[in-house]
Amino acid sequence: MEENKIVVLGAGVAGLTTAYLLSQNAANNVTVIAKHMPGDYDIEYCSPWAGANYLPVGAQGSAHAEYEKKTWPVLQDLVKNHPEAGIHFQDTVVYNREKDKQSATGQWFAELLKKEPWYKDVVPNVYAAFLNPFDVKLTLLQFRPLPADQLAAGIDNASFFTSVCINTAIYLPWLVGQCRRNGVVFKRGVFKHVADAANAHHSGKKADLVVNCTGLSSKKLGGVMDDKLYPARGQIVIVRNDPGYMSSASGTDDGEDEAVYIMGRAAGGGTILGGSYQKHNWDPVPDPNLAIRIMKRCIELCPSLVQEGQGIEGLDIIRHGVGLRPLREGGPRVEKEKINGTWVVHNYGHGGFGYQASYGSADAAVKLVGEALRQNTQAKL
Ligand SMILES: Cc1cc2nc3c(=O)[nH]c(=O)nc-3n(C[C@H](O)[C@H](O)[C@H](O)COP(=O)(O)OP(=O)(O)OC[C@H]3O[C@@H](n4cnc5c(N)ncnc54)[C@H](O)[C@@H]3O)c2cc1C
């Protein structure tokens, strides 16, 4: 049988997940080529900086929401059956303040903070079921609104559910390992034009197709040059303190693009304190003043982060970080097109939801790869 020679350009969560799904079909012979690989920390490489959790933000009925919906069962399976992937369940509380509605962060979280969001039936009480299917008390862990008398002053509504947090330092290498086990070859390379990547397949022959997973870099990549892409700068502080649950709110009083969220990475990955959602801001350097505001806000949101009476001096900092979320007007681009005679399937522009949409989006990209390869075959006949 003739094999499909495929190059996946990019080794972030989008490229690795797409390569992993492609490699599950023995007919696909896949090379992953990228400027940055797991283990690197760079402002041009978003994936290592993510929390990363599953807090759905895709508007009901959108392709984005569909990607998130399809991703949950896979993440859940990884938690239950693949501890080596570095993902765990976390109890989650999200808070909404109506006054944040028009802010950058309020709009980002509009779906997440609805009283009846679409995902309430997607993240059922799996944690409870997993822990102890017979203990009725544990069903309280189902998605539910917090009772009004438990809401702090200024909070208009809040929900509680079970989500996951991914330790990206474990999970990205895990994806590389899964791909390698299926025969995927990894190489470093930097390309000025997307079609040039077709010449870098490890077989030495021209690839039949390139999957473009270059994230924000698709803004300046030859053959793509997508003007709809822009960064949403996310600054974080990673600490050793562990409050034991995940929490997030619609906004802060420190600026409409300053966020507040906390999540504990699996397997000793530390706790991520965030953050910011600064659109069109490319600054790669952590802002020390913003870092202080982030830490103060997180303690306010979740006092159990530090010992009673302590402020930010009670935080044990591992590192500060900045990542640029690859946001795209109109949502992520999962499309196929011929560029300079080469089939290219795009899978980029996943903003702040690259992990939580990863399997749904990669699955859609894999379907487009199949369509394009079939068109190639028909053209040859
Ligand atoms: C602070 C922060 C928190 C986040 N939290 C979450 C979260 O909780 N949940 C969630 O789902 N998402 C989260 N995200 C978003 C998520 O990290 C991104 O959506 C995701 O990482 C994007 O992945 P990607 O593979 O598209 O891009 P990237 O990770 O940026 O990878 C791009 C790849 O393409 C390669 N590349 C680019 N150009 C070229 C070229 N010309 N030649 C060769 N290679 C090239 C790069 O080297 C790299 O390998 C967060 C992001 C940030 C910054």
Short mmCIF file of C-alpha atoms and ligand atoms in Angstrom, two decimals:
data_model
loop_
_atom_site.label_atom_id
_atom_site.label_comp_id
_atom_site.label_asym_id
_atom_site.label_seq_id
_atom_site.Cartn_x
_atom_site.Cartn_y
_atom_site.Cartn_z
CA MET A 1 0.00 0.00 0.00
CA GLU A 2 1.30 3.47 -0.86
CA GLU A 3 1.86 5.48 2.28
CA ASN A 4 0.89 9.08 2.89
CA LYS A 5 3.92 11.26 3.47
CA ILE A 6 2.83 14.03 5.82
CA VAL A 7 4.79 16.87 7.43
CA VAL A 8 3.34 18.47 10.54
CA LEU A 9 4.84 21.92 10.93
CA GLY A 10 4.89 22.90 14.63
CA ALA A 11 5.36 20.98 17.88
CA GLY A 12 3.00 22.82 20.21
CA VAL A 13 -0.10 21.13 21.54
CA ALA A 14 -1.84 21.59 18.16
CA GLY A 15 0.96 20.01 16.10
CA LEU A 16 1.66 17.17 18.54
CA THR A 17 -2.00 16.22 18.96
CA THR A 18 -2.57 16.28 15.20
CA ALA A 19 0.57 14.19 14.61
CA TYR A 20 -0.54 11.75 17.32
CA LEU A 21 -3.97 11.24 15.74
CA LEU A 22 -2.46 10.95 12.24
CA SER A 23 0.06 8.39 13.48
CA GLN A 24 -2.75 6.10 14.68
CA ASN A 25 -3.36 5.30 11.01
CA ALA A 26 -0.55 3.03 9.79
CA ALA A 27 -0.91 4.43 6.26
CA ASN A 28 0.40 7.81 7.44
CA ASN A 29 4.15 8.34 7.53
CA VAL A 30 4.57 11.51 9.60
CA THR A 31 7.43 13.93 10.21
CA VAL A 32 7.03 16.67 12.82
CA ILE A 33 9.29 19.66 12.14
CA ALA A 34 9.49 22.71 14.35
CA LYS A 35 11.61 25.61 15.46
CA HIS A 36 10.71 24.85 19.09
CA MET A 37 10.20 21.48 20.76
CA PRO A 38 8.95 20.38 24.19
CA GLY A 39 11.61 21.34 26.71
CA ASP A 40 12.10 24.80 25.15
CA TYR A 41 10.75 27.97 26.77
CA ASP A 42 10.40 30.82 24.30
CA ILE A 43 7.98 33.66 23.63
CA GLU A 44 7.37 32.23 20.12
CA TYR A 45 6.28 28.92 21.67
CA CYS A 46 3.01 29.25 23.55
CA SER A 47 2.24 25.70 24.67
CA PRO A 48 4.67 25.28 27.61
CA TRP A 49 3.29 28.44 29.29
CA ALA A 50 -0.32 27.27 29.50
CA GLY A 51 -1.85 26.28 32.85
CA ALA A 52 -3.36 24.19 31.42
CA ASN A 53 -6.94 23.51 32.39
CA TYR A 54 -10.32 22.77 30.81
CA LEU A 55 -12.59 25.80 31.24
CA PRO A 56 -14.77 25.87 28.10
CA VAL A 57 -15.14 29.28 26.47
CA GLY A 58 -16.48 28.45 22.99
CA ALA A 59 -19.90 30.02 22.29
CA GLN A 60 -22.71 27.49 22.25
CA GLY A 61 -23.18 26.03 18.75
CA SER A 62 -19.79 27.18 17.42
CA ALA A 63 -17.12 24.90 15.93
CA HIS A 64 -14.92 26.02 18.82
CA ALA A 65 -17.43 24.69 21.37
CA GLU A 66 -17.64 21.45 19.42
CA TYR A 67 -13.85 21.05 19.60
CA GLU A 68 -13.98 21.54 23.36
CA LYS A 69 -16.86 19.11 23.75
CA LYS A 70 -14.98 16.41 21.85
CA THR A 71 -11.80 16.97 23.84
CA TRP A 72 -13.25 16.34 27.31
CA PRO A 73 -13.74 12.56 26.99
CA VAL A 74 -10.13 12.13 25.89
CA LEU A 75 -8.74 14.21 28.74
CA GLN A 76 -10.93 12.31 31.16
CA ASP A 77 -9.62 9.01 29.82
CA LEU A 78 -6.03 10.24 30.14
CA VAL A 79 -6.61 11.13 33.80
CA LYS A 80 -8.12 7.76 34.57
CA ASN A 81 -5.96 5.43 32.53
CA HIS A 82 -2.69 7.22 31.72
CA PRO A 83 -1.14 8.76 34.84
CA GLU A 84 2.11 9.11 32.90
CA ALA A 85 0.44 11.87 30.80
CA GLY A 86 0.56 14.27 33.77
CA ILE A 87 -3.11 15.28 33.99
CA HIS A 88 -5.38 15.19 37.04
CA PHE A 89 -8.91 16.10 38.03
CA GLN A 90 -9.46 19.26 40.05
CA ASP A 91 -12.45 20.67 41.84
CA THR A 92 -13.20 24.00 40.22
CA VAL A 93 -15.06 27.17 41.20
CA VAL A 94 -15.71 29.99 38.73
CA TYR A 95 -17.08 33.38 39.80
CA ASN A 96 -18.98 35.94 37.76
CA ARG A 97 -19.35 39.68 38.33
CA GLU A 98 -21.88 41.28 35.97
CA LYS A 99 -19.79 44.45 35.94
CA ASP A 100 -17.02 42.60 34.03
CA LYS A 101 -19.33 41.78 31.12
CA GLN A 102 -17.81 44.24 28.62
CA SER A 103 -14.18 43.78 29.70
CA ALA A 104 -11.62 41.71 27.75
CA THR A 105 -11.65 39.04 30.45
CA GLY A 106 -15.45 39.13 30.90
CA GLN A 107 -15.97 38.53 27.18
CA TRP A 108 -13.35 35.79 27.14
CA PHE A 109 -15.24 33.97 29.93
CA ALA A 110 -18.79 34.81 28.76
CA GLU A 111 -19.75 31.18 28.05
CA LEU A 112 -17.80 29.73 30.98
CA LEU A 113 -19.66 31.90 33.50
CA LYS A 114 -23.21 31.39 32.27
CA LYS A 115 -25.58 29.91 34.80
CA GLU A 116 -26.55 27.20 32.30
CA PRO A 117 -23.52 26.71 30.01
CA TRP A 118 -23.49 23.98 27.35
CA TYR A 119 -20.62 22.18 29.07
CA LYS A 120 -22.58 21.49 32.25
CA ASP A 121 -23.59 18.16 30.72
CA VAL A 122 -20.08 17.48 29.39
CA VAL A 123 -18.24 17.64 32.71
CA PRO A 124 -20.55 15.53 34.85
CA ASN A 125 -19.54 14.08 38.17
CA VAL A 126 -16.76 12.00 36.67
CA TYR A 127 -14.48 12.68 39.60
CA ALA A 128 -17.07 11.40 42.00
CA ALA A 129 -17.87 8.42 39.80
CA PHE A 130 -14.21 7.63 39.48
CA LEU A 131 -13.52 7.91 43.19
CA ASN A 132 -16.47 6.02 44.49
CA PRO A 133 -19.52 5.23 42.35
CA PHE A 134 -21.57 4.14 45.36
CA ASP A 135 -21.16 7.12 47.63
CA VAL A 136 -24.18 9.35 47.03
CA LYS A 137 -22.62 12.24 48.97
CA LEU A 138 -19.98 12.54 46.27
CA THR A 139 -22.58 13.34 43.63
CA LEU A 140 -22.41 16.87 45.05
CA LEU A 141 -19.37 17.24 42.83
CA GLN A 142 -21.63 17.53 39.77
CA PHE A 143 -21.78 20.86 37.93
CA ARG A 144 -23.93 23.11 40.03
CA PRO A 145 -24.40 26.78 40.80
CA LEU A 146 -23.21 27.92 44.21
CA PRO A 147 -26.16 28.91 46.42
CA ALA A 148 -26.70 32.68 46.55
CA ASP A 149 -26.04 32.77 50.32
CA GLN A 150 -22.54 31.40 49.71
CA LEU A 151 -21.57 34.15 47.28
CA ALA A 152 -19.13 36.79 48.51
CA ALA A 153 -20.01 40.48 48.14
CA GLY A 154 -19.81 41.61 44.51
CA ILE A 155 -20.18 38.10 43.04
CA ASP A 156 -23.37 37.72 40.97
CA ASN A 157 -23.19 33.99 40.29
CA ALA A 158 -20.71 31.15 40.59
CA SER A 159 -20.50 27.51 39.53
CA PHE A 160 -18.74 24.49 40.86
CA PHE A 161 -17.66 21.50 38.78
CA THR A 162 -14.87 19.02 38.23
CA SER A 163 -12.28 19.87 35.61
CA VAL A 164 -8.71 18.86 34.84
CA CYS A 165 -5.31 20.49 35.05
CA ILE A 166 -2.51 19.43 32.73
CA ASN A 167 1.15 19.62 33.68
CA THR A 168 2.44 20.81 30.31
CA ALA A 169 6.05 19.93 31.21
CA ILE A 170 4.98 16.28 31.39
CA TYR A 171 2.16 16.23 28.87
CA LEU A 172 3.98 17.67 25.84
CA PRO A 173 6.87 15.15 26.11
CA TRP A 174 4.25 12.43 26.65
CA LEU A 175 2.67 13.36 23.31
CA VAL A 176 6.11 13.20 21.67
CA GLY A 177 6.56 9.70 23.16
CA GLN A 178 3.18 8.50 21.87
CA CYS A 179 4.01 9.81 18.40
CA ARG A 180 7.47 8.20 18.39
CA ARG A 181 5.99 4.87 19.43
CA ASN A 182 3.80 5.11 16.31
CA GLY A 183 6.78 5.86 14.08
CA VAL A 184 6.63 9.64 13.85
CA VAL A 185 10.04 11.25 13.21
CA PHE A 186 10.91 14.57 14.89
CA LYS A 187 13.22 17.16 13.37
CA ARG A 188 14.18 20.78 14.00
CA GLY A 189 13.62 23.20 11.16
CA VAL A 190 12.59 26.78 10.48
CA PHE A 191 10.67 27.71 7.35
CA LYS A 192 9.97 31.05 5.72
CA HIS A 193 7.21 29.58 3.54
CA VAL A 194 4.73 26.90 4.56
CA ALA A 195 5.04 24.98 1.28
CA ASP A 196 8.82 24.60 1.78
CA ALA A 197 8.12 22.24 4.70
CA ALA A 198 6.94 19.64 2.15
CA ASN A 199 10.60 19.19 1.13
CA ALA A 200 11.65 18.20 4.66
CA HIS A 201 9.90 14.84 5.04
CA HIS A 202 12.27 12.33 6.65
CA SER A 203 11.87 9.92 3.70
CA GLY A 204 13.81 12.41 1.56
CA LYS A 205 10.85 12.53 -0.82
CA LYS A 206 8.39 15.40 -1.19
CA ALA A 207 5.51 15.18 1.28
CA ASP A 208 1.96 14.78 -0.03
CA LEU A 209 0.68 17.27 2.47
CA VAL A 210 1.73 19.77 5.16
CA VAL A 211 -0.29 20.37 8.32
CA ASN A 212 0.30 23.92 9.47
CA CYS A 213 0.29 24.14 13.29
CA THR A 214 2.50 27.19 13.72
CA GLY A 215 0.18 29.09 16.09
CA LEU A 216 0.74 32.84 16.24
CA SER A 217 3.65 32.53 13.77
CA SER A 218 1.10 31.95 10.99
CA LYS A 219 0.76 35.72 11.06
CA LYS A 220 4.09 36.07 9.29
CA LEU A 221 4.66 32.64 7.73
CA GLY A 222 4.98 32.84 3.92
CA GLY A 223 1.96 31.42 2.09
CA VAL A 224 -0.25 32.02 5.14
CA MET A 225 0.30 35.59 6.47
CA ASP A 226 -2.93 35.54 8.45
CA ASP A 227 -3.85 39.12 9.45
CA LYS A 228 -6.63 37.88 11.69
CA LEU A 229 -4.13 36.54 14.23
CA TYR A 230 -3.03 38.61 17.21
CA PRO A 231 -1.56 37.86 20.65
CA ALA A 232 -3.39 37.94 23.97
CA ARG A 233 -0.49 38.25 26.41
CA GLY A 234 -0.69 36.04 29.47
CA GLN A 235 1.57 36.66 32.43
CA ILE A 236 1.80 34.05 35.18
CA VAL A 237 3.58 33.28 38.45
CA ILE A 238 4.25 29.63 39.29
CA VAL A 239 4.42 28.85 43.01
CA ARG A 240 4.94 25.86 45.29
CA ASN A 241 1.89 26.72 47.42
CA ASP A 242 -1.09 24.47 46.75
CA PRO A 243 -4.65 25.46 47.70
CA GLY A 244 -5.94 22.09 46.41
CA TYR A 245 -8.56 23.40 44.02
CA MET A 246 -8.90 25.51 40.91
CA SER A 247 -10.56 28.90 40.77
CA SER A 248 -11.20 31.68 38.31
CA ALA A 249 -13.19 34.93 38.07
CA SER A 250 -14.65 37.09 35.31
CA GLY A 251 -12.39 40.04 35.99
CA THR A 252 -10.54 42.26 38.44
CA ASP A 253 -10.58 45.89 39.54
CA ASP A 254 -6.99 46.34 38.37
CA GLY A 255 -7.71 46.77 34.66
CA GLU A 256 -10.09 45.32 32.13
CA ASP A 257 -7.43 43.02 30.64
CA GLU A 258 -6.07 41.74 33.95
CA ALA A 259 -7.30 38.31 34.97
CA VAL A 260 -7.38 36.22 38.13
CA TYR A 261 -7.13 32.44 38.13
CA ILE A 262 -5.43 29.64 40.04
CA MET A 263 -4.79 26.03 39.06
CA GLY A 264 -2.61 23.26 40.44
CA ARG A 265 -0.67 21.29 37.85
CA ALA A 266 -0.60 17.51 38.24
CA ALA A 267 2.36 15.57 39.63
CA GLY A 268 4.28 18.30 41.44
CA GLY A 269 4.02 20.81 38.59
CA GLY A 270 3.35 23.71 40.96
CA THR A 271 0.41 26.09 41.05
CA ILE A 272 -0.17 28.60 38.27
CA LEU A 273 -1.28 32.07 39.36
CA GLY A 274 -2.66 34.22 36.56
CA GLY A 275 -2.89 36.40 34.89
CA SER A 276 -3.58 38.78 32.09
CA TYR A 277 -5.36 38.84 28.73
CA GLN A 278 -3.62 41.75 27.03
CA LYS A 279 -4.63 41.86 23.40
CA HIS A 280 -2.06 43.03 20.82
CA ASN A 281 0.66 43.16 23.51
CA TRP A 282 3.83 41.32 22.37
CA ASP A 283 6.02 42.09 25.43
CA PRO A 284 7.93 38.88 26.36
CA VAL A 285 9.29 40.21 29.67
CA PRO A 286 7.33 39.64 32.92
CA ASP A 287 6.16 42.98 34.34
CA PRO A 288 7.11 42.97 38.07
CA ASN A 289 4.25 45.29 39.02
CA LEU A 290 1.74 43.09 37.23
CA ALA A 291 3.28 40.07 38.98
CA ILE A 292 2.59 41.67 42.38
CA ARG A 293 -0.99 42.45 41.40
CA ILE A 294 -1.46 38.85 40.18
CA MET A 295 -0.21 37.40 43.47
CA LYS A 296 -2.34 39.78 45.58
CA ARG A 297 -5.46 39.03 43.57
CA CYS A 298 -4.94 35.28 43.78
CA ILE A 299 -4.63 35.41 47.57
CA GLU A 300 -7.80 37.47 47.69
CA LEU A 301 -9.57 34.92 45.47
CA CYS A 302 -8.21 31.97 47.39
CA PRO A 303 -6.92 32.85 50.87
CA SER A 304 -5.88 29.24 51.56
CA LEU A 305 -2.96 29.76 49.14
CA VAL A 306 -0.96 31.16 52.07
CA GLN A 307 -1.06 30.73 55.82
CA GLU A 308 -3.55 32.86 57.71
CA GLY A 309 -2.44 36.45 58.04
CA GLN A 310 0.18 36.19 55.30
CA GLY A 311 0.30 38.22 52.11
CA ILE A 312 2.40 37.66 49.01
CA GLU A 313 5.46 37.04 51.20
CA GLY A 314 3.79 33.71 51.98
CA LEU A 315 4.12 32.60 48.36
CA ASP A 316 7.07 30.40 47.38
CA ILE A 317 7.81 31.41 43.78
CA ILE A 318 9.20 28.88 41.29
CA ARG A 319 9.29 31.23 38.30
CA HIS A 320 7.57 34.06 36.44
CA GLY A 321 6.44 33.58 32.87
CA VAL A 322 4.81 35.17 29.83
CA GLY A 323 3.12 33.46 26.91
CA LEU A 324 1.29 34.85 23.89
CA ARG A 325 -2.06 33.19 23.23
CA PRO A 326 -2.60 32.84 19.46
CA LEU A 327 -5.98 34.56 19.23
CA ARG A 328 -7.76 34.82 15.89
CA GLU A 329 -10.72 36.97 14.82
CA GLY A 330 -13.51 34.58 13.89
CA GLY A 331 -12.02 31.64 15.81
CA PRO A 332 -9.40 29.00 15.06
CA ARG A 333 -8.58 28.16 11.46
CA VAL A 334 -9.08 24.50 10.60
CA GLU A 335 -9.16 24.53 6.80
CA LYS A 336 -7.45 23.02 3.78
CA GLU A 337 -6.07 24.80 0.75
CA LYS A 338 -3.47 24.28 -1.99
CA ILE A 339 -0.48 26.59 -1.66
CA ASN A 340 2.10 26.60 -4.48
CA GLY A 341 0.77 23.21 -5.59
CA THR A 342 1.06 21.64 -2.10
CA TRP A 343 -1.92 20.63 0.02
CA VAL A 344 -1.86 22.44 3.35
CA VAL A 345 -4.24 21.74 6.22
CA HIS A 346 -4.28 24.55 8.78
CA ASN A 347 -4.84 23.97 12.47
CA TYR A 348 -3.96 27.17 14.34
CA GLY A 349 -5.41 30.15 16.17
CA HIS A 350 -6.57 28.50 19.39
CA GLY A 351 -6.15 31.54 21.66
CA GLY A 352 -6.43 30.55 25.33
CA PHE A 353 -8.04 27.17 24.62
CA GLY A 354 -5.42 25.18 22.70
CA TYR A 355 -5.40 22.28 25.18
CA GLN A 356 -9.07 22.12 25.98
CA ALA A 357 -9.91 22.11 22.25
CA SER A 358 -6.90 20.03 21.17
CA TYR A 359 -8.46 16.66 20.34
CA GLY A 360 -11.62 18.06 18.72
CA SER A 361 -9.63 20.46 16.59
CA ALA A 362 -6.98 17.87 15.63
CA ASP A 363 -9.72 15.42 14.74
CA ALA A 364 -11.26 17.97 12.34
CA ALA A 365 -7.81 18.60 10.84
CA VAL A 366 -7.24 14.85 10.36
CA LYS A 367 -10.55 14.60 8.47
CA LEU A 368 -9.40 17.39 6.15
CA VAL A 369 -6.08 15.58 5.63
CA GLY A 370 -8.06 12.52 4.51
CA GLU A 371 -10.16 14.60 2.09
CA ALA A 372 -7.09 16.29 0.59
CA LEU A 373 -5.22 13.00 0.15
CA ARG A 374 -8.25 11.47 -1.55
CA GLN A 375 -8.37 14.43 -3.94
CA ASN A 376 -4.65 13.88 -4.65
CA THR A 377 -5.31 10.22 -5.46
CA GLN A 378 -8.26 11.03 -7.71
CA ALA A 379 -6.16 13.61 -9.57
CA LYS A 380 -3.52 10.93 -10.26
CA LEU A 381 -6.07 8.46 -11.70
C1 LIG B 1 -0.54 32.02 30.18
C2 LIG B 1 -1.31 31.09 29.30
C3 LIG B 1 -2.24 30.24 29.85
C4 LIG B 1 -2.96 29.34 29.06
N1 LIG B 1 -3.84 28.49 29.66
C5 LIG B 1 -4.52 27.60 28.91
C6 LIG B 1 -5.40 26.68 29.51
O1 LIG B 1 -5.54 26.65 30.74
N2 LIG B 1 -6.08 25.81 28.72
C7 LIG B 1 -5.93 25.79 27.36
O2 LIG B 1 -6.57 24.99 26.70
N3 LIG B 1 -5.09 26.66 26.76
C8 LIG B 1 -4.39 27.57 27.49
N4 LIG B 1 -3.55 28.46 26.88
C9 LIG B 1 -3.53 28.52 25.42
C10 LIG B 1 -2.62 27.46 24.80
O3 LIG B 1 -1.37 27.48 25.45
C11 LIG B 1 -2.46 27.76 23.31
O4 LIG B 1 -3.72 27.83 22.68
C12 LIG B 1 -1.64 26.66 22.64
O5 LIG B 1 -0.44 26.46 23.33
C13 LIG B 1 -1.34 26.99 21.19
O6 LIG B 1 -0.63 25.87 20.70
P1 LIG B 1 -0.06 25.81 19.22
O7 LIG B 1 0.46 24.47 19.05
O8 LIG B 1 -1.09 26.32 18.27
O9 LIG B 1 1.10 26.91 19.18
P2 LIG B 1 2.56 26.90 19.83
O10 LIG B 1 2.60 26.19 21.11
O11 LIG B 1 3.01 28.32 19.84
O12 LIG B 1 3.45 26.06 18.83
C14 LIG B 1 3.82 26.56 17.57
C15 LIG B 1 4.85 25.63 16.98
O13 LIG B 1 5.13 26.04 15.65
C16 LIG B 1 6.54 26.17 15.50
N5 LIG B 1 6.80 27.16 14.45
C17 LIG B 1 6.25 28.38 14.32
N6 LIG B 1 6.70 28.97 13.21
C18 LIG B 1 7.57 28.12 12.64
C19 LIG B 1 8.36 28.16 11.46
N7 LIG B 1 8.33 29.21 10.64
N8 LIG B 1 9.15 27.09 11.17
C20 LIG B 1 9.17 26.02 11.99
N9 LIG B 1 8.43 25.93 13.11
C21 LIG B 1 7.65 26.97 13.41
C22 LIG B 1 7.03 26.57 16.86
O14 LIG B 1 8.42 26.37 16.98
C23 LIG B 1 6.19 25.64 17.73
O15 LIG B 1 6.75 24.36 17.75
C24 LIG B 1 -2.79 29.34 27.65
C25 LIG B 1 -1.85 30.20 27.09
C26 LIG B 1 -1.12 31.05 27.90
C27 LIG B 1 -0.10 31.96 27.27
#
